[in-house]
Amino acid sequence: MRTSLVALAGALSIFFVTACGPAVDLSTSLQVEAVSSGWFDAGIVAGTNKVVPSASFRLKNASDQRLTMLQVNALFRRVGDQDEWGSAFVTAAGSSGLAPGAASAITVKSPTGYTGAESGAEMLANSHFVDARVDLFARYGSAQWMRIGGYPITRRLVGR
């Protein structure tokens, strides 16, 4: 019985050491490239036109290790407001990982936006329109979330 417990403990420790993988500093190992943003025309929702903030970017693995289970959380906020307005969560690299030097193209959209009877272009031109920004956070494996950038949402419509 005691031998079984020792073997089980050894197997579990090997599992946890290999599952966690090596520590990676995302502040130096992950680069955000080619950021573009705008307001996505989400079409007609409940009888009104809807636009939502959107950001597209590439995440490049600048480390010498394959990054598996790389996740991104995008927090959208209206300019002048610290409260979260909307968010988007994506897996940038799953179990297959992101190889050293490779990049992953990502687009995130907030589920929350503006609705109105006018077209998307007219909403963006409205004098009461409040701009937005997006803060990007990344996490590798089970590590803590790390802020990897903050970007304004450009006041322009982006394709459907």
N, C-alpha and C. Protein backbone atom coordinates (compact mmCIF):
# COMPACT_ATOMS: atom_id res chain seq x y z
N MET A 1 0.82 -1.19 0.00
CA MET A 1 0.00 0.00 0.00
C MET A 1 0.87 1.26 0.00
N ARG A 2 1.90 1.24 0.87
CA ARG A 2 2.78 2.40 0.96
C ARG A 2 3.53 2.62 -0.36
N THR A 3 3.97 1.55 -1.01
CA THR A 3 4.66 1.63 -2.29
C THR A 3 3.74 2.25 -3.34
N SER A 4 2.48 1.90 -3.32
CA SER A 4 1.50 2.46 -4.28
C SER A 4 1.34 3.95 -4.08
N LEU A 5 1.30 4.40 -2.83
CA LEU A 5 1.15 5.83 -2.55
C LEU A 5 2.39 6.61 -3.00
N VAL A 6 3.56 6.05 -2.76
CA VAL A 6 4.80 6.71 -3.19
C VAL A 6 4.85 6.79 -4.71
N ALA A 7 4.47 5.72 -5.40
CA ALA A 7 4.46 5.71 -6.86
C ALA A 7 3.46 6.73 -7.40
N LEU A 8 2.29 6.78 -6.78
CA LEU A 8 1.26 7.75 -7.20
C LEU A 8 1.75 9.18 -7.00
N ALA A 9 2.36 9.45 -5.86
CA ALA A 9 2.89 10.79 -5.58
C ALA A 9 3.96 11.16 -6.59
N GLY A 10 4.84 10.22 -6.91
CA GLY A 10 5.88 10.48 -7.91
C GLY A 10 5.29 10.76 -9.28
N ALA A 11 4.31 9.98 -9.68
CA ALA A 11 3.67 10.18 -10.99
C ALA A 11 2.97 11.52 -11.06
N LEU A 12 2.28 11.89 -9.98
CA LEU A 12 1.59 13.19 -9.95
C LEU A 12 2.58 14.35 -10.01
N SER A 13 3.70 14.23 -9.31
CA SER A 13 4.68 15.32 -9.34
C SER A 13 5.27 15.47 -10.74
N ILE A 14 5.54 14.36 -11.42
CA ILE A 14 6.04 14.44 -12.80
C ILE A 14 5.00 15.08 -13.70
N PHE A 15 3.73 14.70 -13.53
CA PHE A 15 2.65 15.27 -14.34
C PHE A 15 2.57 16.78 -14.16
N PHE A 16 2.58 17.24 -12.89
CA PHE A 16 2.44 18.67 -12.64
C PHE A 16 3.65 19.47 -13.12
N VAL A 17 4.84 18.92 -13.01
CA VAL A 17 6.03 19.62 -13.49
C VAL A 17 5.97 19.76 -15.01
N THR A 18 5.60 18.71 -15.72
CA THR A 18 5.56 18.79 -17.18
C THR A 18 4.35 19.56 -17.66
N ALA A 19 3.24 19.53 -16.94
CA ALA A 19 2.04 20.24 -17.37
C ALA A 19 2.21 21.74 -17.26
N CYS A 20 2.94 22.18 -16.27
CA CYS A 20 3.12 23.62 -16.08
C CYS A 20 4.08 24.20 -17.12
N GLY A 21 5.05 23.45 -17.55
CA GLY A 21 6.01 23.93 -18.53
C GLY A 21 6.90 25.00 -17.93
N PRO A 22 7.87 25.46 -18.72
CA PRO A 22 8.79 26.47 -18.23
C PRO A 22 8.10 27.82 -18.10
N ALA A 23 8.56 28.61 -17.15
CA ALA A 23 8.02 29.96 -16.96
C ALA A 23 8.43 30.84 -18.13
N VAL A 24 7.50 31.65 -18.60
CA VAL A 24 7.75 32.56 -19.72
C VAL A 24 7.32 33.96 -19.30
N ASP A 25 8.19 34.94 -19.50
CA ASP A 25 7.85 36.33 -19.21
C ASP A 25 7.19 36.92 -20.46
N LEU A 26 5.87 37.06 -20.43
CA LEU A 26 5.15 37.53 -21.61
C LEU A 26 5.48 38.97 -21.96
N SER A 27 5.98 39.76 -21.00
CA SER A 27 6.32 41.15 -21.32
C SER A 27 7.46 41.23 -22.33
N THR A 28 8.31 40.20 -22.38
CA THR A 28 9.40 40.20 -23.35
C THR A 28 9.23 39.11 -24.41
N SER A 29 8.41 38.11 -24.13
CA SER A 29 8.29 36.97 -25.04
C SER A 29 7.13 37.07 -26.01
N LEU A 30 6.28 38.06 -25.84
CA LEU A 30 5.11 38.18 -26.70
C LEU A 30 5.04 39.60 -27.24
N GLN A 31 4.98 39.73 -28.55
CA GLN A 31 4.92 41.04 -29.18
C GLN A 31 3.57 41.22 -29.87
N VAL A 32 2.96 42.39 -29.65
CA VAL A 32 1.71 42.75 -30.32
C VAL A 32 2.09 43.54 -31.56
N GLU A 33 1.64 43.06 -32.73
CA GLU A 33 2.00 43.69 -34.00
C GLU A 33 0.75 44.01 -34.81
N ALA A 34 0.89 44.93 -35.75
CA ALA A 34 -0.12 45.24 -36.77
C ALA A 34 -1.50 45.44 -36.16
N VAL A 35 -1.59 46.34 -35.19
CA VAL A 35 -2.87 46.61 -34.55
C VAL A 35 -3.71 47.53 -35.43
N SER A 36 -4.94 47.12 -35.69
CA SER A 36 -5.89 48.00 -36.37
C SER A 36 -7.21 47.89 -35.62
N SER A 37 -7.97 48.96 -35.62
CA SER A 37 -9.21 48.96 -34.87
C SER A 37 -10.27 49.76 -35.60
N GLY A 38 -11.48 49.64 -35.13
CA GLY A 38 -12.59 50.38 -35.70
C GLY A 38 -13.89 49.90 -35.08
N TRP A 39 -14.97 50.29 -35.69
CA TRP A 39 -16.30 49.94 -35.21
C TRP A 39 -16.91 48.97 -36.21
N PHE A 40 -17.17 47.76 -35.74
CA PHE A 40 -17.73 46.71 -36.58
C PHE A 40 -19.23 46.92 -36.73
N ASP A 41 -19.68 46.90 -37.98
CA ASP A 41 -21.11 47.02 -38.27
C ASP A 41 -21.75 45.67 -37.99
N ALA A 42 -22.42 45.55 -36.85
CA ALA A 42 -23.03 44.29 -36.43
C ALA A 42 -24.40 44.07 -37.06
N GLY A 43 -24.83 44.97 -37.94
CA GLY A 43 -26.11 44.81 -38.62
C GLY A 43 -27.27 45.32 -37.80
N ILE A 44 -28.44 44.80 -38.11
CA ILE A 44 -29.65 45.24 -37.43
C ILE A 44 -29.95 44.29 -36.27
N VAL A 45 -30.08 44.86 -35.09
CA VAL A 45 -30.37 44.10 -33.87
C VAL A 45 -31.60 44.73 -33.23
N ALA A 46 -32.63 43.94 -33.06
CA ALA A 46 -33.89 44.41 -32.46
C ALA A 46 -34.42 45.65 -33.18
N GLY A 47 -34.28 45.66 -34.50
CA GLY A 47 -34.83 46.74 -35.31
C GLY A 47 -33.98 47.99 -35.42
N THR A 48 -32.79 48.00 -34.82
CA THR A 48 -31.91 49.17 -34.92
C THR A 48 -30.52 48.73 -35.40
N ASN A 49 -29.79 49.67 -35.98
CA ASN A 49 -28.42 49.39 -36.41
C ASN A 49 -27.51 49.33 -35.19
N LYS A 50 -26.51 48.45 -35.26
CA LYS A 50 -25.60 48.30 -34.13
C LYS A 50 -24.16 48.32 -34.62
N VAL A 51 -23.32 49.08 -33.90
CA VAL A 51 -21.87 49.06 -34.13
C VAL A 51 -21.19 48.72 -32.81
N VAL A 52 -20.13 47.91 -32.89
CA VAL A 52 -19.39 47.49 -31.69
C VAL A 52 -17.90 47.72 -31.92
N PRO A 53 -17.15 48.05 -30.86
CA PRO A 53 -15.70 48.23 -31.02
C PRO A 53 -15.02 46.91 -31.35
N SER A 54 -14.02 47.00 -32.22
CA SER A 54 -13.31 45.81 -32.70
C SER A 54 -11.83 46.14 -32.84
N ALA A 55 -10.98 45.15 -32.58
CA ALA A 55 -9.53 45.32 -32.77
C ALA A 55 -8.96 44.05 -33.37
N SER A 56 -8.07 44.23 -34.34
CA SER A 56 -7.36 43.11 -34.96
C SER A 56 -5.87 43.33 -34.74
N PHE A 57 -5.16 42.24 -34.48
CA PHE A 57 -3.72 42.35 -34.22
C PHE A 57 -3.08 40.98 -34.42
N ARG A 58 -1.77 40.97 -34.42
CA ARG A 58 -1.00 39.73 -34.48
C ARG A 58 -0.20 39.62 -33.19
N LEU A 59 -0.18 38.41 -32.64
CA LEU A 59 0.67 38.12 -31.49
C LEU A 59 1.83 37.29 -31.97
N LYS A 60 3.04 37.78 -31.76
CA LYS A 60 4.23 37.07 -32.19
C LYS A 60 4.98 36.50 -30.99
N ASN A 61 5.34 35.24 -31.09
CA ASN A 61 6.12 34.57 -30.06
C ASN A 61 7.59 34.95 -30.26
N ALA A 62 8.10 35.83 -29.40
CA ALA A 62 9.49 36.28 -29.48
C ALA A 62 10.41 35.45 -28.58
N SER A 63 9.86 34.39 -27.98
CA SER A 63 10.68 33.55 -27.10
C SER A 63 11.29 32.40 -27.90
N ASP A 64 12.07 31.58 -27.21
CA ASP A 64 12.67 30.40 -27.85
C ASP A 64 11.90 29.14 -27.48
N GLN A 65 10.68 29.30 -26.95
CA GLN A 65 9.86 28.16 -26.53
C GLN A 65 8.51 28.18 -27.25
N ARG A 66 7.94 27.02 -27.43
CA ARG A 66 6.59 26.91 -27.97
C ARG A 66 5.63 27.33 -26.86
N LEU A 67 4.72 28.26 -27.16
CA LEU A 67 3.76 28.73 -26.17
C LEU A 67 2.43 28.00 -26.38
N THR A 68 2.11 27.11 -25.45
CA THR A 68 0.83 26.40 -25.52
C THR A 68 -0.13 27.05 -24.53
N MET A 69 -1.39 26.90 -24.82
CA MET A 69 -2.45 27.46 -23.99
C MET A 69 -2.24 28.96 -23.73
N LEU A 70 -2.07 29.70 -24.81
CA LEU A 70 -1.91 31.15 -24.75
C LEU A 70 -3.28 31.77 -24.95
N GLN A 71 -3.72 32.55 -23.98
CA GLN A 71 -5.05 33.15 -24.00
C GLN A 71 -4.96 34.66 -23.98
N VAL A 72 -5.96 35.31 -24.59
CA VAL A 72 -6.03 36.77 -24.63
C VAL A 72 -7.40 37.20 -24.13
N ASN A 73 -7.41 38.20 -23.28
CA ASN A 73 -8.64 38.82 -22.80
C ASN A 73 -8.58 40.28 -23.18
N ALA A 74 -9.59 40.74 -23.92
CA ALA A 74 -9.67 42.13 -24.35
C ALA A 74 -10.76 42.82 -23.55
N LEU A 75 -10.41 43.91 -22.88
CA LEU A 75 -11.38 44.69 -22.12
C LEU A 75 -11.62 46.00 -22.84
N PHE A 76 -12.87 46.24 -23.20
CA PHE A 76 -13.26 47.46 -23.88
C PHE A 76 -13.82 48.45 -22.86
N ARG A 77 -13.40 49.70 -22.98
CA ARG A 77 -13.88 50.77 -22.10
C ARG A 77 -14.19 52.00 -22.94
N ARG A 78 -15.18 52.76 -22.52
CA ARG A 78 -15.42 54.05 -23.17
C ARG A 78 -14.38 55.03 -22.65
N VAL A 79 -13.93 55.92 -23.51
CA VAL A 79 -12.94 56.92 -23.13
C VAL A 79 -13.50 57.76 -21.98
N GLY A 80 -12.69 57.93 -20.95
CA GLY A 80 -13.10 58.68 -19.78
C GLY A 80 -13.79 57.85 -18.72
N ASP A 81 -13.97 56.57 -18.96
CA ASP A 81 -14.66 55.68 -18.03
C ASP A 81 -13.74 54.51 -17.71
N GLN A 82 -13.53 54.21 -16.45
CA GLN A 82 -12.67 53.09 -16.05
C GLN A 82 -13.41 51.77 -15.98
N ASP A 83 -14.75 51.83 -16.01
CA ASP A 83 -15.53 50.60 -15.94
C ASP A 83 -15.47 49.83 -17.25
N GLU A 84 -15.47 48.52 -17.13
CA GLU A 84 -15.49 47.66 -18.32
C GLU A 84 -16.82 47.84 -19.03
N TRP A 85 -16.76 48.02 -20.35
CA TRP A 85 -17.96 48.20 -21.16
C TRP A 85 -18.31 46.88 -21.86
N GLY A 86 -17.31 46.13 -22.22
CA GLY A 86 -17.49 44.85 -22.88
C GLY A 86 -16.16 44.12 -22.86
N SER A 87 -16.18 42.83 -23.18
CA SER A 87 -14.94 42.07 -23.19
C SER A 87 -15.03 40.94 -24.21
N ALA A 88 -13.87 40.45 -24.58
CA ALA A 88 -13.78 39.31 -25.50
C ALA A 88 -12.62 38.45 -25.04
N PHE A 89 -12.84 37.15 -25.01
CA PHE A 89 -11.83 36.19 -24.57
C PHE A 89 -11.56 35.24 -25.72
N VAL A 90 -10.29 35.06 -26.07
CA VAL A 90 -9.93 34.15 -27.16
C VAL A 90 -8.71 33.32 -26.77
N THR A 91 -8.63 32.13 -27.35
CA THR A 91 -7.44 31.30 -27.23
C THR A 91 -6.56 31.61 -28.42
N ALA A 92 -5.39 32.17 -28.17
CA ALA A 92 -4.47 32.54 -29.24
C ALA A 92 -3.67 31.34 -29.74
N ALA A 93 -3.42 30.40 -28.86
CA ALA A 93 -2.71 29.17 -29.22
C ALA A 93 -3.15 28.09 -28.25
N GLY A 94 -3.71 27.04 -28.77
CA GLY A 94 -4.20 25.94 -27.95
C GLY A 94 -3.10 24.96 -27.63
N SER A 95 -3.46 23.70 -27.56
CA SER A 95 -2.50 22.67 -27.17
C SER A 95 -1.39 22.49 -28.20
N SER A 96 -1.64 22.84 -29.47
CA SER A 96 -0.58 22.74 -30.48
C SER A 96 0.46 23.84 -30.31
N GLY A 97 0.07 24.94 -29.69
CA GLY A 97 1.01 25.99 -29.33
C GLY A 97 1.38 26.93 -30.46
N LEU A 98 2.08 27.98 -30.09
CA LEU A 98 2.61 28.98 -31.01
C LEU A 98 4.12 28.83 -31.01
N ALA A 99 4.67 28.41 -32.15
CA ALA A 99 6.10 28.13 -32.25
C ALA A 99 6.93 29.40 -32.10
N PRO A 100 8.20 29.27 -31.70
CA PRO A 100 9.08 30.44 -31.62
C PRO A 100 9.13 31.16 -32.97
N GLY A 101 8.96 32.46 -32.94
CA GLY A 101 8.99 33.27 -34.16
C GLY A 101 7.67 33.31 -34.92
N ALA A 102 6.72 32.45 -34.59
CA ALA A 102 5.43 32.41 -35.28
C ALA A 102 4.49 33.47 -34.73
N ALA A 103 3.48 33.80 -35.51
CA ALA A 103 2.49 34.80 -35.10
C ALA A 103 1.09 34.26 -35.30
N SER A 104 0.18 34.77 -34.52
CA SER A 104 -1.22 34.37 -34.57
C SER A 104 -2.06 35.61 -34.81
N ALA A 105 -2.90 35.60 -35.86
CA ALA A 105 -3.78 36.74 -36.15
C ALA A 105 -5.06 36.60 -35.33
N ILE A 106 -5.43 37.70 -34.68
CA ILE A 106 -6.58 37.68 -33.77
C ILE A 106 -7.46 38.90 -34.01
N THR A 107 -8.76 38.70 -33.96
CA THR A 107 -9.72 39.80 -33.98
C THR A 107 -10.64 39.62 -32.79
N VAL A 108 -10.83 40.70 -32.05
CA VAL A 108 -11.74 40.69 -30.91
C VAL A 108 -12.80 41.77 -31.11
N LYS A 109 -14.02 41.45 -30.69
CA LYS A 109 -15.13 42.40 -30.79
C LYS A 109 -15.87 42.41 -29.47
N SER A 110 -16.28 43.57 -29.06
CA SER A 110 -17.09 43.67 -27.85
C SER A 110 -18.53 43.29 -28.19
N PRO A 111 -19.21 42.60 -27.30
CA PRO A 111 -20.62 42.33 -27.54
C PRO A 111 -21.48 43.58 -27.33
N THR A 112 -20.92 44.55 -26.61
CA THR A 112 -21.62 45.79 -26.30
C THR A 112 -21.18 46.88 -27.25
N GLY A 113 -22.12 47.68 -27.69
CA GLY A 113 -21.79 48.79 -28.58
C GLY A 113 -22.91 49.81 -28.56
N TYR A 114 -23.07 50.48 -29.68
CA TYR A 114 -24.11 51.49 -29.81
C TYR A 114 -25.16 51.02 -30.80
N THR A 115 -26.41 51.37 -30.52
CA THR A 115 -27.49 51.09 -31.45
C THR A 115 -28.22 52.38 -31.74
N GLY A 116 -28.80 52.45 -32.94
CA GLY A 116 -29.56 53.63 -33.30
C GLY A 116 -30.29 53.44 -34.61
N ALA A 117 -31.20 54.37 -34.87
CA ALA A 117 -31.97 54.33 -36.12
C ALA A 117 -31.11 54.76 -37.31
N GLU A 118 -30.09 55.57 -37.05
CA GLU A 118 -29.22 56.03 -38.14
C GLU A 118 -28.22 54.96 -38.54
N SER A 119 -27.56 55.17 -39.66
CA SER A 119 -26.56 54.21 -40.14
C SER A 119 -25.34 54.24 -39.21
N GLY A 120 -24.49 53.23 -39.37
CA GLY A 120 -23.26 53.19 -38.58
C GLY A 120 -22.41 54.43 -38.77
N ALA A 121 -22.27 54.88 -40.02
CA ALA A 121 -21.46 56.07 -40.30
C ALA A 121 -22.06 57.30 -39.63
N GLU A 122 -23.38 57.39 -39.62
CA GLU A 122 -24.03 58.54 -38.96
C GLU A 122 -23.85 58.47 -37.45
N MET A 123 -23.88 57.26 -36.89
CA MET A 123 -23.64 57.13 -35.45
C MET A 123 -22.24 57.60 -35.08
N LEU A 124 -21.25 57.23 -35.90
CA LEU A 124 -19.87 57.63 -35.62
C LEU A 124 -19.69 59.13 -35.72
N ALA A 125 -20.50 59.80 -36.55
CA ALA A 125 -20.39 61.25 -36.74
C ALA A 125 -21.23 62.03 -35.72
N ASN A 126 -22.03 61.35 -34.94
CA ASN A 126 -22.91 62.02 -33.98
C ASN A 126 -22.07 62.74 -32.92
N SER A 127 -22.48 63.95 -32.56
CA SER A 127 -21.71 64.75 -31.59
C SER A 127 -21.74 64.14 -30.18
N HIS A 128 -22.66 63.24 -29.91
CA HIS A 128 -22.74 62.60 -28.59
C HIS A 128 -22.01 61.26 -28.55
N PHE A 129 -21.40 60.87 -29.65
CA PHE A 129 -20.68 59.60 -29.72
C PHE A 129 -19.48 59.63 -28.77
N VAL A 130 -19.31 58.59 -27.98
CA VAL A 130 -18.17 58.48 -27.06
C VAL A 130 -17.23 57.41 -27.61
N ASP A 131 -15.97 57.78 -27.82
CA ASP A 131 -14.97 56.84 -28.33
C ASP A 131 -14.67 55.75 -27.29
N ALA A 132 -13.96 54.73 -27.73
CA ALA A 132 -13.62 53.61 -26.85
C ALA A 132 -12.14 53.26 -27.00
N ARG A 133 -11.69 52.39 -26.12
CA ARG A 133 -10.32 51.87 -26.17
C ARG A 133 -10.38 50.39 -25.76
N VAL A 134 -9.31 49.68 -26.06
CA VAL A 134 -9.23 48.27 -25.68
C VAL A 134 -7.91 48.04 -24.95
N ASP A 135 -7.96 47.32 -23.86
CA ASP A 135 -6.78 46.89 -23.13
C ASP A 135 -6.66 45.39 -23.32
N LEU A 136 -5.47 44.95 -23.75
CA LEU A 136 -5.23 43.54 -24.02
C LEU A 136 -4.41 42.92 -22.90
N PHE A 137 -4.86 41.75 -22.46
CA PHE A 137 -4.17 40.98 -21.43
C PHE A 137 -3.92 39.59 -21.98
N ALA A 138 -2.79 39.01 -21.63
CA ALA A 138 -2.46 37.65 -22.08
C ALA A 138 -2.08 36.80 -20.89
N ARG A 139 -2.27 35.50 -21.09
CA ARG A 139 -1.90 34.53 -20.06
C ARG A 139 -1.37 33.28 -20.75
N TYR A 140 -0.26 32.78 -20.23
CA TYR A 140 0.37 31.56 -20.74
C TYR A 140 0.17 30.47 -19.70
N GLY A 141 -0.50 29.40 -20.10
CA GLY A 141 -0.75 28.31 -19.15
C GLY A 141 -1.61 28.79 -18.00
N SER A 142 -1.15 28.53 -16.79
CA SER A 142 -1.92 28.93 -15.61
C SER A 142 -1.34 30.15 -14.92
N ALA A 143 -0.44 30.87 -15.61
CA ALA A 143 0.18 32.06 -15.03
C ALA A 143 -0.85 33.18 -14.87
N GLN A 144 -0.47 34.22 -14.17
CA GLN A 144 -1.34 35.38 -13.97
C GLN A 144 -1.49 36.16 -15.28
N TRP A 145 -2.61 36.88 -15.41
CA TRP A 145 -2.82 37.73 -16.57
C TRP A 145 -1.82 38.87 -16.57
N MET A 146 -1.32 39.22 -17.76
CA MET A 146 -0.37 40.32 -17.89
C MET A 146 -0.87 41.27 -18.98
N ARG A 147 -0.86 42.55 -18.69
CA ARG A 147 -1.28 43.54 -19.69
C ARG A 147 -0.21 43.62 -20.77
N ILE A 148 -0.63 43.48 -22.02
CA ILE A 148 0.32 43.51 -23.13
C ILE A 148 0.11 44.72 -24.04
N GLY A 149 -0.89 45.56 -23.73
CA GLY A 149 -1.06 46.77 -24.51
C GLY A 149 -2.44 47.38 -24.35
N GLY A 150 -2.51 48.65 -24.70
CA GLY A 150 -3.78 49.39 -24.71
C GLY A 150 -3.83 50.23 -25.97
N TYR A 151 -4.98 50.23 -26.63
CA TYR A 151 -5.08 50.88 -27.93
C TYR A 151 -6.42 51.60 -28.08
N PRO A 152 -6.41 52.76 -28.72
CA PRO A 152 -7.69 53.44 -28.98
C PRO A 152 -8.43 52.73 -30.11
N ILE A 153 -9.75 52.79 -30.07
CA ILE A 153 -10.56 52.28 -31.16
C ILE A 153 -10.77 53.43 -32.14
N THR A 154 -10.27 53.25 -33.35
CA THR A 154 -10.36 54.30 -34.37
C THR A 154 -11.82 54.51 -34.76
N ARG A 155 -12.20 55.76 -34.93
CA ARG A 155 -13.59 56.07 -35.28
C ARG A 155 -13.78 55.88 -36.79
N ARG A 156 -13.92 54.63 -37.19
CA ARG A 156 -14.20 54.27 -38.58
C ARG A 156 -14.92 52.92 -38.59
N LEU A 157 -15.72 52.70 -39.62
CA LEU A 157 -16.41 51.43 -39.76
C LEU A 157 -15.46 50.39 -40.33
N VAL A 158 -15.54 49.18 -39.81
CA VAL A 158 -14.76 48.07 -40.36
C VAL A 158 -15.74 47.04 -40.91
N GLY A 159 -15.29 46.28 -41.89
CA GLY A 159 -16.13 45.35 -42.65
C GLY A 159 -16.89 44.34 -41.86
N ARG A 160 -17.86 43.83 -42.54
CA ARG A 160 -18.71 42.77 -41.97
C ARG A 160 -18.12 41.44 -42.28
